[in-house]
Structure formats: C-alpha cells, structure tokens
C-alpha cells in the first residue's frame, strides 16, 4: 500500500522510490500440518540516512515482544543503525524464551558484520532454552489436564492463560490463540473476558490479523456490568488498538478519530507492549493531516485539550498541523519530510507512509489552489517542487519538457482530486468552473422530476383508495395496522417512471395525462 514518492524539492515527496521498492513483510514457515509456526519478517526497505531519534531512548519506550520486532526492523532497514540495532536485538532475544527470534537476530547480525553464524550463535544457551521451553510446555499441559479432570473453572481458566502466555512468549502464536480462545469459555466475570480479549488482540496485532482485532474489540465493548475503574483503564487501549487497525487498513479518518479519543492520563505506559504515547501522537497527527479539513484539524486536534498532551511529546507534529491550518503548506511538508526517515523505521507506519504522505501533499496542493481562478505553474512548482526531470513517456509542451510536478498535476486532475485544467502553452493552471446557467437549468430539471414522482405516488394512492384496496383500522385493538395504500406504494418502482402496479390480481394505472 505504500505509494511511490517523487523527490522534487527539499520538502516534496522524497524518495520512497529510493528507499521502498517492494515490501514483503512476512516470510511464513509452514509445518507438516500446514499451520503457521514461525513468522520471520523480511523487509525490502533501505534507509541510508540516519534518523533523528536516539536508538536507546527510542526503544526504552516499549516492553515485551514489540521491542525485538522494532529492533529487528531497524537492523534490517537502516544502514546507519543496522549493526547497533542487530546487537541489541540479539541481547533482547536472549532475555526472552523465543529461540526463533534469537536465531533470526544472529543470522541478521552475521549478514551485517560478515561473520560466521556459528561463531556468533550461543549454542549452549540455545540448547538449554529449547529444553526449558519443552519442559515448561509439558508441565503446563499436564497441569491443565489435571484442572480439567477436577472440573474447577477458575483453575482451568488460569491454566489456559498460563499456557497461552508461555506459547506467546516462545513465539508459538497459533497455539497461543487456541489457549486464549479456550480460556474465554471458563471466564466468570467481565474482567476476565477483557483480559482474555486483550491478550488475543496482542497476538492478532503481531500476526497483522486486523479482522481478529476488530472481533476482540467488539467483545470488550459488549461487556456489561464492568467496574467504572476497569472500564476507564481499558478504554484507551481499545481506542489505540482500533486506531492501529484502521490505519493499517488505510481508513485514516476513522483511525484519526480513535487516536484522538485516547485518554492521555489513562494510557500512560500501560500499553507499551503494543503502542506508546509517542506513537499515538504521530499516528493520530499524520492520519488527521491525511484525512481531515483545516477546520476539523483546528477543532478536533489543535483545540483538543486531551490530545494536546500527546502533541507535546512530538512537537514537530503539532508544528506541521499548525502550518497546514495557517496555509503554510511548504512548511508543513518540509517538517514532515525531515522526519521521513524516522517514520520509515516504524513497524506499523512504514507500509502506510507512502499513501499518507501522498494524501497530505495532494490536500496541500488543492488547498493552495482553491482561492485562485488561475495560477502559473512556475509559482506552484516553486512552492511544491522544482524538479525538471522529463517523464518516462517523453511528453513535451511547446515550452519544453513536462516536469514531474506537472505530470503529478495531470494525475490529480484525471483522478478528480483537483478541479482544474492545465494550459501548457501559457503554463497556467486554470480552475474549472461550471456554468451558472447550466447549474440552474439542471436544478430546474431535477425539481420537475421530483414533482412528477411525487404526483405519481399521490395519484397511485388515490387510485388504490378508490379501488377499495385500503386496509382500514382494526376494531378493538390498541395498535393501528399499516394501510394497503402505503403497502402498494412501497412495491412500486418509482424510478422506472411507469406509474403502473401489477399484483394480487389487480391492475392499476395512474391518472397521468
């Protein structure tokens, strides 16, 4: 879904084409019974520039399995931080119990440094961890069997939860989901159901199963009789998960609305195993810029006292939104462009960055042109891009080669994003305005058509009443039944313009003409 960017100026669509060619986000290893046992991420993204963030400070905002996943992505994509991130990923993997993550990190580090994998691999730790994982799995499965034999619901629930957490920590995501699904059958209260749903959401997010995330969120929302303090604690997690889901599916307006509703004080660092407060600020701000008008940005984002606390963590996002609302589009795009490298190294934003930046840039061009009836292409190119590289199809105007910026305007006009025409002879962009006379004539024709349709329905009702087809009010009943005339009206296809009704042995024709 990531679009391809054009580097046209210091702040224009910069180089996703130089950084993002194709993205194959997962390499799935299949077992004999054809279920997914291990998801090895493979990224075909190269980021040559150094990001603005400090790696140690950045990764300290997270906990759990997302720490390794983010480090692995940075090591795979960033040439400036690849070795440091790979070594941190190896160290992080050894803190946990997922031997597959450790092997992936060691292989990546060997590829980066050119060393032999066997020299970097800690075989003793690997062997011991595999034995510990197998022993722990066997112990938890035996305990769960005993709990089921004793028929104690709470013990079965806790045993299923422990087994699911263990499978999740060891990277066995399918069996983790099975355990959490079995766990829900033995939940005795809304708190237990919410806990189970959030654990399932974490696994589904790691698998990028957004339909599963939506299903679990719906279960949490349907809970009744939950304590107010528990509901207040769960609500920001729900909104953050739904915002992440909609952003990953490309529905940026819905994603922005959910991110904007996240309670800053309630979220804190309670959901750092999935998303941090800084991520909410970045995701919410970018999705809002890509989907909301200037008035909505002012009212829902800048004037939002709660979201303002998030924006304080990422002041450049607030600066970009302020610039857009103040019609300073070049400053807005320049600010976003300066953080492009950071966003390319984000685990959820990377695949959406191209489309988000394209939408923001398109909105900026449209908003810039809106007050004018005509604008010279030279002034717009100065504002949004200065590249003069000829297009691949070799199109030329009378004044020279069509620039990529002009080609971009052509694509916007063809997609109806920009209501304008281009005069290549004079190099002017002219606003397309409909004739007021044609608009008035069309409105008059629409009014006549509406009058004819309403008259046809009224005549049909009169004919039904005259024909004795009206169902009169039932006697000795408190409720009134629907009339037969209304029933007949609902069966007539008014849009066909026939004015006829056939059915139940009757034939009616309206008294037109």
XYZ file of C-alpha atoms in Angstrom, residues 124-366:
243
model
C 24.694 -23.625 24.909
C 22.045 -21.013 25.639
C 20.045 -22.144 22.615
C 20.065 -25.792 23.679
C 19.185 -25.010 27.300
C 16.375 -22.659 26.300
C 14.833 -25.199 23.955
C 14.870 -27.804 26.755
C 13.366 -25.318 29.215
C 10.615 -24.377 26.772
C 9.729 -28.017 26.127
C 9.730 -28.852 29.834
C 7.611 -25.802 30.696
C 5.118 -26.614 27.951
C 4.782 -30.185 29.171
C 4.343 -29.066 32.767
C 1.644 -26.533 31.912
C -0.219 -29.016 29.693
C -0.205 -31.647 32.463
C -1.444 -29.127 34.997
C -4.234 -28.067 32.641
C -5.303 -31.687 32.207
C -5.494 -32.089 35.985
C -7.567 -28.930 36.292
C -9.980 -30.213 33.647
C -10.319 -33.534 35.482
C -11.128 -31.665 38.704
C -13.704 -29.503 36.843
C -12.658 -26.312 38.607
C -13.496 -23.474 36.212
C -11.169 -20.883 37.720
C -8.234 -23.274 37.717
C -8.915 -24.233 34.104
C -9.043 -20.556 33.129
C -5.769 -19.764 34.891
C -4.101 -22.879 33.465
C -5.185 -21.970 29.925
C -3.941 -18.415 30.433
C -0.534 -19.562 31.677
C -0.179 -21.944 28.737
C -1.225 -19.235 26.269
C 1.226 -16.711 27.721
C 4.005 -19.293 27.557
C 3.213 -20.114 23.912
C 3.138 -16.402 23.079
C 6.483 -15.785 24.768
C 8.073 -18.692 22.906
C 6.688 -17.493 19.547
C 4.077 -20.228 19.065
C 1.326 -17.784 18.112
C -1.284 -20.266 16.736
C -1.252 -22.351 19.921
C -1.299 -19.158 21.992
C -4.521 -18.136 20.238
C -6.014 -21.587 20.838
C -5.245 -21.363 24.543
C -6.719 -17.883 24.866
C -9.849 -18.949 22.971
C -10.301 -21.926 25.318
C -9.674 -19.625 28.255
C -12.690 -17.476 27.381
C -15.059 -20.440 27.875
C -14.131 -20.529 31.550
C -14.231 -16.793 32.321
C -16.563 -15.942 35.194
C -16.617 -12.142 35.028
C -16.242 -9.194 32.661
C -12.730 -8.523 33.951
C -11.567 -11.998 32.943
C -13.179 -11.637 29.499
C -11.462 -8.285 28.948
C -8.087 -9.733 29.958
C -8.520 -12.629 27.563
C -9.552 -10.305 24.738
C -6.537 -8.026 25.231
C -4.158 -10.988 25.178
C -5.789 -12.196 21.969
C -5.550 -8.687 20.482
C -1.801 -8.612 21.170
C -1.311 -11.887 19.282
C -3.524 -10.766 16.394
C -1.638 -7.483 16.073
C 1.653 -9.366 15.905
C 0.153 -11.563 13.187
C -1.366 -8.491 11.483
C -4.756 -10.148 11.681
C -6.843 -6.965 11.824
C -10.154 -8.771 11.471
C -9.302 -10.669 14.667
C -8.500 -7.382 16.404
C -11.876 -5.968 15.399
C -13.659 -9.072 16.676
C -11.996 -8.936 20.092
C -12.608 -5.202 20.462
C -16.304 -5.812 19.787
C -16.356 -8.410 22.589
C -14.865 -5.937 25.059
C -17.332 -3.218 24.043
C -20.247 -5.622 24.539
C -19.329 -6.334 28.156
C -21.901 -5.351 30.754
C -21.552 -4.587 34.467
C -17.856 -3.763 34.260
C -16.493 -1.669 37.099
C -16.026 2.013 36.172
C -12.328 1.964 37.058
C -11.745 -1.097 34.865
C -13.701 0.456 32.006
C -11.679 3.674 32.247
C -8.458 1.661 32.195
C -9.487 -0.437 29.200
C -10.958 2.327 27.037
C -7.668 3.941 25.917
C -6.299 0.511 24.971
C -9.419 -0.182 22.917
C -9.176 3.135 21.091
C -5.442 2.679 20.453
C -5.961 -0.849 19.088
C -8.817 0.265 16.840
C -6.845 3.256 15.616
C -3.953 0.975 14.737
C -6.327 -1.397 12.966
C -7.949 1.305 10.810
C -4.606 2.933 9.999
C -3.175 -0.397 8.840
C -6.256 -0.935 6.654
C -5.940 2.538 5.091
C -9.011 4.150 6.701
C -7.191 7.202 8.029
C -10.277 9.211 9.015
C -11.538 6.510 11.376
C -8.013 5.892 12.655
C -7.573 9.588 13.451
C -10.890 9.719 15.325
C -9.913 6.781 17.528
C -6.411 8.091 18.226
C -7.840 11.495 19.117
C -10.155 9.862 21.689
C -7.342 8.084 23.561
C -7.101 9.387 27.124
C -3.532 10.541 27.736
C -3.592 10.137 31.519
C -5.269 6.712 31.417
C -2.996 5.318 28.699
C 0.360 6.221 30.252
C 2.730 3.311 29.742
C 0.020 0.651 30.224
C 0.039 -0.386 26.552
C 3.740 -0.134 25.763
C 3.831 -3.752 24.683
C 1.901 -2.626 21.587
C 1.998 1.159 21.202
C 3.435 4.094 23.146
C 2.064 7.570 23.806
C 4.544 8.976 21.274
C 3.153 6.622 18.643
C -0.396 7.799 19.363
C 0.729 11.398 18.760
C 2.476 10.553 15.479
C -0.166 8.164 14.127
C -3.061 10.392 15.143
C -1.457 13.551 13.776
C -0.499 12.045 10.418
C -3.855 10.332 9.921
C -5.648 13.578 10.770
C -3.499 15.532 8.300
C -4.221 12.967 5.600
C -7.995 12.875 6.061
C -9.346 15.997 7.803
C -10.088 19.503 6.593
C -8.465 22.570 8.096
C -11.482 23.339 10.266
C -11.552 19.763 11.568
C -7.823 19.882 12.292
C -8.305 23.071 14.274
C -11.346 21.878 16.233
C -10.571 18.179 16.740
C -6.772 18.228 17.000
C -5.306 21.587 17.999
C -8.219 22.577 20.269
C -8.421 19.084 21.784
C -7.119 19.516 25.347
C -6.550 15.784 25.781
C -4.670 15.238 22.506
C -2.623 18.357 23.126
C -0.807 16.364 25.817
C 0.187 13.790 23.193
C 1.363 16.511 20.815
C 3.699 17.859 23.488
C 5.631 14.593 23.167
C 6.044 15.119 19.407
C 6.138 18.916 18.868
C 7.016 18.609 15.176
C 3.615 17.002 14.522
C 1.888 19.944 16.186
C 4.088 22.317 14.179
C 3.124 20.604 10.921
C -0.600 20.770 11.735
C -0.303 24.423 12.734
C 1.434 25.183 9.444
C -1.270 23.412 7.449
C -4.067 25.257 9.268
C -2.244 28.557 8.656
C -1.985 27.768 4.910
C 1.799 27.442 5.171
C 1.861 24.266 3.155
C 5.538 24.358 2.257
C 6.493 24.498 5.944
C 4.111 21.636 6.729
C 5.572 19.410 4.010
C 9.105 20.387 4.933
C 8.530 19.436 8.579
C 7.081 16.060 7.632
C 9.865 15.425 5.143
C 12.521 15.998 7.789
C 11.078 13.083 9.802
C 10.504 10.742 6.875
C 13.458 8.540 7.829
C 12.153 8.099 11.384
C 8.746 7.036 10.091
C 10.246 4.561 7.632
C 11.745 2.776 10.631
C 8.412 2.452 12.420
C 6.978 -1.047 12.432
C 3.377 -0.016 11.691
C 3.881 3.259 9.834
C 6.401 2.029 7.273
C 3.939 0.348 4.938
C 1.446 3.243 5.154
C 3.871 6.143 4.861
C 3.735 6.486 1.088
C -0.046 6.745 0.910
C -0.277 9.078 3.922
C 2.330 11.482 2.551
C 0.682 11.416 -0.875
C -2.700 12.332 0.602
C -1.204 15.168 2.648
C 0.644 16.535 -0.374
C -2.463 16.307 -2.573
C -4.530 18.138 0.048
C -1.883 20.852 0.276
C -1.898 21.438 -3.482
C -5.705 21.521 -3.631
